[in-house]
Amino acid sequence: MKTLKSWTLLRRTKTGVELEIDGRHLMRVAVLGDALFRVSLLKDGAWRLDRSWSVAPDGHMPWEGRSRDDLGGFALPGFELTEGDGLRIATETMRLTIDRPLTLRWEARIDGAWRRFAEERPSGGTMLGLRDHAVSHFLRRQPGELVFGLGEKAGRLERSGRRYEMRNLDAMGYDAESTDPLYKHIPFTLTRTAGAGCWSIFYDNLAGAWFDLGNEMDNYHLPYRSYRAEDGDLDYYMAWAPELLDLVKGQARLTGGTAFPPRWSLGYSGSTMSYTDAPDAQAQLLGFLDRIAAHDLPCDSLQMSSGYSSIGHRRYVFHWNRDKVPDPAGMAARFSRAGVNLVANIKPCLLDDHPMYDAAAARGLFIRASDGDGPERSNFWDGEASHLDFTNPDTVAWWKAQVTEKLLENGIGSTWNDNNEYEVWDRAAQCAGFGSAIDIALIRPLHSLLMSRASEEAQREHAPGRRPYLVCRSGAPGLQRHAQTWTGDNRTSWDTLRWNIRMGLGLSLSGFFNIGHDVGGFAGQRPEPELFLRWVQNGIFHPRFTIHSWNDDGTANEPWMYPEVTPHIRAAMALRYRLMPYLYTLLWQAVTEHEPMLRPTLLDHPQDARCAEDTADFMLGRDLLVANVVEPGAAERRVYLPENGVGWWDFWSGTWHAGGGTVTLPVTLGSMPLFVRAGAVLPLARTAMRAAPEAETGRDLMVFPPRGAGTGRGMLYEDDGVSESGPYSLVRFDLAAKGDHIGLKVRREGTGAPRFDRARIILPGQEARPLLLNGRAVGPSQEVPL
């Protein structure tokens, strides 16, 4: 590789500048926003891959990708260009200086003065391969910096001092503290500096890559961090903001936002490999319905594992094993009558003895091997298989037809897009590229995104006007536009429970908000009763709440598996459904306002240094502090309450605590420590066994006022839970507390009415001040109009 050094200004453009680098390459700098710049390096003046499938600031993405030359959807503000020994490009907020030899330095205007927040390594910031298309980018590391992002990576949420690889793998049974790489390719980091705000960098490149965030040292350079990609373009987006939350929201916006699935997707979802692996799979699946009812447990869906498609011990996508499942349509109808949605597992590979393999190969639906015109062949499910090429429109059409015929027309309305890491190691294997062939090494993670998109289109076309639900394991930025995701096939252990929390928060900080984990652990031994209970008590606070397993002894993780803790499981699930109005409002905010649902405590309390320390505690929305019990045999739980200026209410006891201190709670098996930000108004459901709005029996408003004078707010978003567009209601709650009373104002917006026109007001036990609703006195637990 060669370090790039010399540059010449070629021209000023409407959006920035173009530079000639080392007499042969082209560098473009584009000012996309007041605090968002893009830097693109075109080797020998040409893109290695001239399209992106991740960047979609207006939410729209053509199937064939977005031209890298397209700057639509960005603000494109004016800027000031200053020439001298170097160049300076400045907006009101952000300034880039390009020095000689080629070095880029970024500053932000803070309190009227420019302060540097990031800079390239002065001894060489950019390197290009001479005989290949490898690229490297080096930035300085500064004392006091904290680095986050990279998606679902194992270990601590703060990433500095370690090295990570982006290479999607089916890492079944991974160690959630140390295994790397994992399932997703998310080349995005956020950095909080010691005194110059926060910045993020997103490398829009789907080729395999490495991030070294301080693990590597070299005597010939100042402390640095690096991004190295084995192929593709150096094309990155640099953003600055005072706080991390703005950058998180900006990354979600940049990559096209978040899909809005139906409300039932927030309910409990059952799943296990053992049901569909059994010779009487249909009876096992229907038995799940019977046991849910017998144990009086809520449930909204069942994720049907791939055993329904087996021939022998192998899996054949879109093939129904009629010995195991003799009547798919009848089975699906039974689930529908029970109000439980079926979600079918599908895979993007056909084993070489698949009944449809030869026909698919003859139609050219597979990725092609680099040494000829035949399909590539890779290891898959105890055999060899070929991967479907989702950059081929014929493959997309075939896939949609199979989803429709084999699943949707049998009454199975949702898809679980799985085993889509695309472990094709023939780097030059050819993808159709929608008419312009592309090496698989450039776009491996893209196929899982396009697979989900094809499934989504089939679902939308089959049920127009209804919001589809999809879940997908692997992918890259942009996947969240189509599907919910989770942290893959974890291993059963207390360590996994603890470290999965950090993995989920890493995804959330990286723009993936609708996420979860396999509750109970997927691989290995089945969890003992205490571990299983604690995992459920953690799972209920995540957007995806799915109990899933492939236990070594063939058993299934089920809510009733241990009678001695089943009452506690039932109580945890009841809390999940009681919180459903709050959760659904958070999901709506994630979609419309790019607000993360799961949030590390540091995101909402940047001024509190304690929140930067490693912790299993997290926020659910901006108002709930979740402090799950994640240690075996715990008799107490110490919880640090972030300094928020207003304090915290214990959700259960109604006791107020000041922020900035630690409380020690006695805990039993049934304990689920939960605190509420003072000033919050939580909309809650009364008894409900399904997530559908019509399953609720009433509305409660829990009001947690500031202790003295102060204000607060809350909101409740409602619609029918399934329609693509239709009437909706948004109720806003404005809270104003004074020394002698609490005032609550209710404002209604939207095109429809709230589900309930009355609600019961509930105050914490320690709160004795009278409450006035829109100026009128309200008695304790009184029903009032909304």
mmCIF file of C-alpha atoms in Angstrom, residues 356-525:
data_model
loop_
_atom_site.group_PDB
_atom_site.id
_atom_site.type_symbol
_atom_site.label_atom_id
_atom_site.label_comp_id
_atom_site.label_asym_id
_atom_site.label_seq_id
_atom_site.Cartn_x
_atom_site.Cartn_y
_atom_site.Cartn_z
ATOM 1 C CA MET A 356 -35.427 -26.957 -6.864
ATOM 2 C CA TYR A 357 -31.631 -26.626 -7.166
ATOM 3 C CA ASP A 358 -31.235 -27.671 -10.803
ATOM 4 C CA ALA A 359 -34.077 -25.478 -12.003
ATOM 5 C CA ALA A 360 -32.718 -22.492 -10.103
ATOM 6 C CA ALA A 361 -29.238 -23.096 -11.485
ATOM 7 C CA ALA A 362 -30.574 -23.343 -15.027
ATOM 8 C CA ARG A 363 -32.256 -19.954 -14.569
ATOM 9 C CA GLY A 364 -29.015 -18.393 -13.302
ATOM 10 C CA LEU A 365 -30.417 -17.484 -9.881
ATOM 11 C CA PHE A 366 -27.221 -18.186 -7.926
ATOM 12 C CA ILE A 367 -24.029 -16.209 -7.438
ATOM 13 C CA ARG A 368 -21.571 -17.492 -10.033
ATOM 14 C CA ALA A 369 -18.168 -18.999 -9.216
ATOM 15 C CA SER A 370 -15.165 -16.960 -10.320
ATOM 16 C CA ASP A 371 -13.648 -19.808 -12.335
ATOM 17 C CA GLY A 372 -16.591 -20.391 -14.635
ATOM 18 C CA ASP A 373 -20.256 -19.855 -15.303
ATOM 19 C CA GLY A 374 -21.580 -22.350 -12.766
ATOM 20 C CA PRO A 375 -22.980 -21.493 -9.328
ATOM 21 C CA GLU A 376 -20.594 -20.893 -6.469
ATOM 22 C CA ARG A 377 -20.630 -23.662 -3.862
ATOM 23 C CA SER A 378 -20.084 -23.081 -0.146
ATOM 24 C CA ASN A 379 -20.426 -24.964 3.119
ATOM 25 C CA PHE A 380 -23.961 -24.789 4.461
ATOM 26 C CA TRP A 381 -26.030 -26.942 6.859
ATOM 27 C CA ASP A 382 -23.808 -30.037 6.832
ATOM 28 C CA GLY A 383 -23.426 -29.964 3.082
ATOM 29 C CA GLU A 384 -22.654 -27.798 0.088
ATOM 30 C CA ALA A 385 -25.017 -25.164 -1.199
ATOM 31 C CA SER A 386 -25.249 -22.241 -3.573
ATOM 32 C CA HIS A 387 -26.281 -18.752 -2.490
ATOM 33 C CA LEU A 388 -29.099 -16.979 -4.248
ATOM 34 C CA ASP A 389 -28.083 -13.739 -5.955
ATOM 35 C CA PHE A 390 -30.407 -10.962 -4.818
ATOM 36 C CA THR A 391 -28.777 -8.493 -7.209
ATOM 37 C CA ASN A 392 -30.455 -10.460 -10.006
ATOM 38 C CA PRO A 393 -34.058 -9.296 -10.641
ATOM 39 C CA ASP A 394 -34.977 -12.850 -11.717
ATOM 40 C CA THR A 395 -33.879 -14.141 -8.314
ATOM 41 C CA VAL A 396 -35.893 -11.462 -6.537
ATOM 42 C CA ALA A 397 -38.987 -12.405 -8.543
ATOM 43 C CA TRP A 398 -38.441 -16.128 -7.871
ATOM 44 C CA TRP A 399 -37.961 -15.509 -4.153
ATOM 45 C CA LYS A 400 -41.099 -13.404 -3.884
ATOM 46 C CA ALA A 401 -43.078 -16.092 -5.704
ATOM 47 C CA GLN A 402 -41.812 -18.786 -3.318
ATOM 48 C CA VAL A 403 -42.574 -16.683 -0.226
ATOM 49 C CA THR A 404 -46.057 -16.062 -1.573
ATOM 50 C CA GLU A 405 -46.877 -19.602 -2.692
ATOM 51 C CA LYS A 406 -45.229 -21.606 0.099
ATOM 52 C CA LEU A 407 -45.914 -19.325 3.065
ATOM 53 C CA LEU A 408 -48.328 -16.446 2.543
ATOM 54 C CA GLU A 409 -50.944 -18.445 0.665
ATOM 55 C CA ASN A 410 -50.809 -21.002 3.474
ATOM 56 C CA GLY A 411 -51.701 -18.301 6.001
ATOM 57 C CA ILE A 412 -48.179 -17.662 7.327
ATOM 58 C CA GLY A 413 -47.896 -13.899 6.988
ATOM 59 C CA SER A 414 -44.399 -13.063 8.275
ATOM 60 C CA THR A 415 -40.823 -14.118 7.545
ATOM 61 C CA TRP A 416 -37.746 -14.890 9.600
ATOM 62 C CA ASN A 417 -34.841 -14.243 7.244
ATOM 63 C CA ASP A 418 -32.056 -16.386 8.664
ATOM 64 C CA ASN A 419 -28.648 -17.936 7.953
ATOM 65 C CA ASN A 420 -27.909 -15.069 5.575
ATOM 66 C CA GLU A 421 -24.292 -14.259 6.439
ATOM 67 C CA TYR A 422 -23.274 -15.191 2.863
ATOM 68 C CA GLU A 423 -20.081 -16.998 3.777
ATOM 69 C CA VAL A 424 -18.860 -17.091 0.187
ATOM 70 C CA TRP A 425 -15.065 -17.049 0.371
ATOM 71 C CA ASP A 426 -14.451 -17.023 -3.375
ATOM 72 C CA ARG A 427 -13.863 -13.271 -3.299
ATOM 73 C CA ALA A 428 -14.280 -12.854 -7.062
ATOM 74 C CA ALA A 429 -17.507 -14.852 -7.288
ATOM 75 C CA GLN A 430 -19.812 -12.826 -9.485
ATOM 76 C CA CYS A 431 -23.096 -11.178 -8.559
ATOM 77 C CA ALA A 432 -25.355 -9.910 -11.332
ATOM 78 C CA GLY A 433 -25.335 -6.395 -9.888
ATOM 79 C CA PHE A 434 -28.634 -5.475 -11.616
ATOM 80 C CA GLY A 435 -26.870 -5.507 -14.962
ATOM 81 C CA SER A 436 -23.338 -4.563 -13.929
ATOM 82 C CA ALA A 437 -21.485 -7.502 -12.368
ATOM 83 C CA ILE A 438 -19.985 -7.086 -8.893
ATOM 84 C CA ASP A 439 -17.504 -9.245 -6.966
ATOM 85 C CA ILE A 440 -19.114 -10.822 -3.920
ATOM 86 C CA ALA A 441 -16.282 -9.446 -1.754
ATOM 87 C CA LEU A 442 -17.642 -5.935 -2.353
ATOM 88 C CA ILE A 443 -21.223 -6.611 -1.265
ATOM 89 C CA ARG A 444 -21.498 -9.740 0.918
ATOM 90 C CA PRO A 445 -23.679 -8.089 3.622
ATOM 91 C CA LEU A 446 -25.913 -6.525 0.972
ATOM 92 C CA HIS A 447 -27.559 -9.829 0.107
ATOM 93 C CA SER A 448 -29.160 -10.237 3.525
ATOM 94 C CA LEU A 449 -30.574 -6.716 3.225
ATOM 95 C CA LEU A 450 -31.964 -7.398 -0.259
ATOM 96 C CA MET A 451 -33.263 -10.799 0.846
ATOM 97 C CA SER A 452 -35.289 -9.047 3.546
ATOM 98 C CA ARG A 453 -36.474 -6.446 1.075
ATOM 99 C CA ALA A 454 -37.680 -9.151 -1.324
ATOM 100 C CA SER A 455 -39.538 -10.885 1.510
ATOM 101 C CA GLU A 456 -41.021 -7.566 2.562
ATOM 102 C CA GLU A 457 -42.284 -6.799 -0.935
ATOM 103 C CA ALA A 458 -43.946 -10.207 -1.172
ATOM 104 C CA GLN A 459 -45.646 -9.635 2.163
ATOM 105 C CA ARG A 460 -46.809 -6.147 1.193
ATOM 106 C CA GLU A 461 -48.168 -7.290 -2.162
ATOM 107 C CA HIS A 462 -50.033 -10.168 -0.540
ATOM 108 C CA ALA A 463 -51.576 -7.987 2.193
ATOM 109 C CA PRO A 464 -51.738 -4.436 0.805
ATOM 110 C CA GLY A 465 -52.267 -1.698 3.319
ATOM 111 C CA ARG A 466 -50.974 -3.771 6.251
ATOM 112 C CA ARG A 467 -47.582 -3.257 7.856
ATOM 113 C CA PRO A 468 -45.338 -6.299 7.371
ATOM 114 C CA TYR A 469 -43.241 -7.941 10.050
ATOM 115 C CA LEU A 470 -39.823 -9.390 9.254
ATOM 116 C CA VAL A 471 -36.884 -10.384 11.405
ATOM 117 C CA CYS A 472 -33.394 -10.797 9.963
ATOM 118 C CA ARG A 473 -30.163 -11.988 11.566
ATOM 119 C CA SER A 474 -27.397 -10.586 9.367
ATOM 120 C CA GLY A 475 -26.952 -7.374 7.417
ATOM 121 C CA ALA A 476 -25.502 -3.905 7.178
ATOM 122 C CA PRO A 477 -26.684 -0.298 7.648
ATOM 123 C CA GLY A 478 -30.005 -0.042 5.844
ATOM 124 C CA LEU A 479 -31.299 -3.398 7.077
ATOM 125 C CA GLN A 480 -33.274 -1.580 9.771
ATOM 126 C CA ARG A 481 -35.403 0.001 7.024
ATOM 127 C CA HIS A 482 -36.931 -3.432 6.447
ATOM 128 C CA ALA A 483 -36.623 -5.699 9.460
ATOM 129 C CA GLN A 484 -36.221 -6.199 13.167
ATOM 130 C CA THR A 485 -32.987 -7.905 14.197
ATOM 131 C CA TRP A 486 -31.348 -9.681 17.114
ATOM 132 C CA THR A 487 -27.892 -10.661 18.346
ATOM 133 C CA GLY A 488 -27.901 -14.136 16.849
ATOM 134 C CA ASP A 489 -27.326 -17.588 18.282
ATOM 135 C CA ASN A 490 -26.028 -16.855 21.763
ATOM 136 C CA ARG A 491 -24.822 -19.425 24.312
ATOM 137 C CA THR A 492 -26.643 -20.095 27.551
ATOM 138 C CA SER A 493 -24.760 -18.589 30.503
ATOM 139 C CA TRP A 494 -24.937 -15.803 33.046
ATOM 140 C CA ASP A 495 -22.090 -14.086 31.191
ATOM 141 C CA THR A 496 -24.131 -14.049 27.978
ATOM 142 C CA LEU A 497 -27.087 -12.488 29.769
ATOM 143 C CA ARG A 498 -24.868 -9.661 31.019
ATOM 144 C CA TRP A 499 -22.877 -9.065 27.839
ATOM 145 C CA ASN A 500 -25.869 -9.349 25.511
ATOM 146 C CA ILE A 501 -27.187 -6.187 27.165
ATOM 147 C CA ARG A 502 -24.086 -4.315 25.987
ATOM 148 C CA MET A 503 -24.375 -5.866 22.505
ATOM 149 C CA GLY A 504 -27.927 -4.601 22.182
ATOM 150 C CA LEU A 505 -26.932 -1.133 23.302
ATOM 151 C CA GLY A 506 -24.110 -1.167 20.741
ATOM 152 C CA LEU A 507 -26.651 -1.880 18.018
ATOM 153 C CA SER A 508 -28.894 0.890 19.301
ATOM 154 C CA LEU A 509 -26.064 3.435 19.311
ATOM 155 C CA SER A 510 -25.360 2.403 15.703
ATOM 156 C CA GLY A 511 -28.836 3.213 14.384
ATOM 157 C CA PHE A 512 -30.508 -0.211 14.877
ATOM 158 C CA PHE A 513 -33.337 0.405 17.341
ATOM 159 C CA ASN A 514 -35.718 -2.576 16.964
ATOM 160 C CA ILE A 515 -33.584 -5.312 18.500
ATOM 161 C CA GLY A 516 -33.412 -8.096 21.066
ATOM 162 C CA HIS A 517 -31.738 -11.367 22.043
ATOM 163 C CA ASP A 518 -32.591 -15.062 22.210
ATOM 164 C CA VAL A 519 -34.055 -15.078 25.717
ATOM 165 C CA GLY A 520 -32.837 -18.027 27.762
ATOM 166 C CA GLY A 521 -29.877 -18.680 25.484
ATOM 167 C CA PHE A 522 -29.974 -20.490 22.140
ATOM 168 C CA ALA A 523 -27.069 -22.968 22.185
ATOM 169 C CA GLY A 524 -25.566 -25.170 24.877
ATOM 170 C CA GLN A 525 -27.113 -26.456 28.048
#
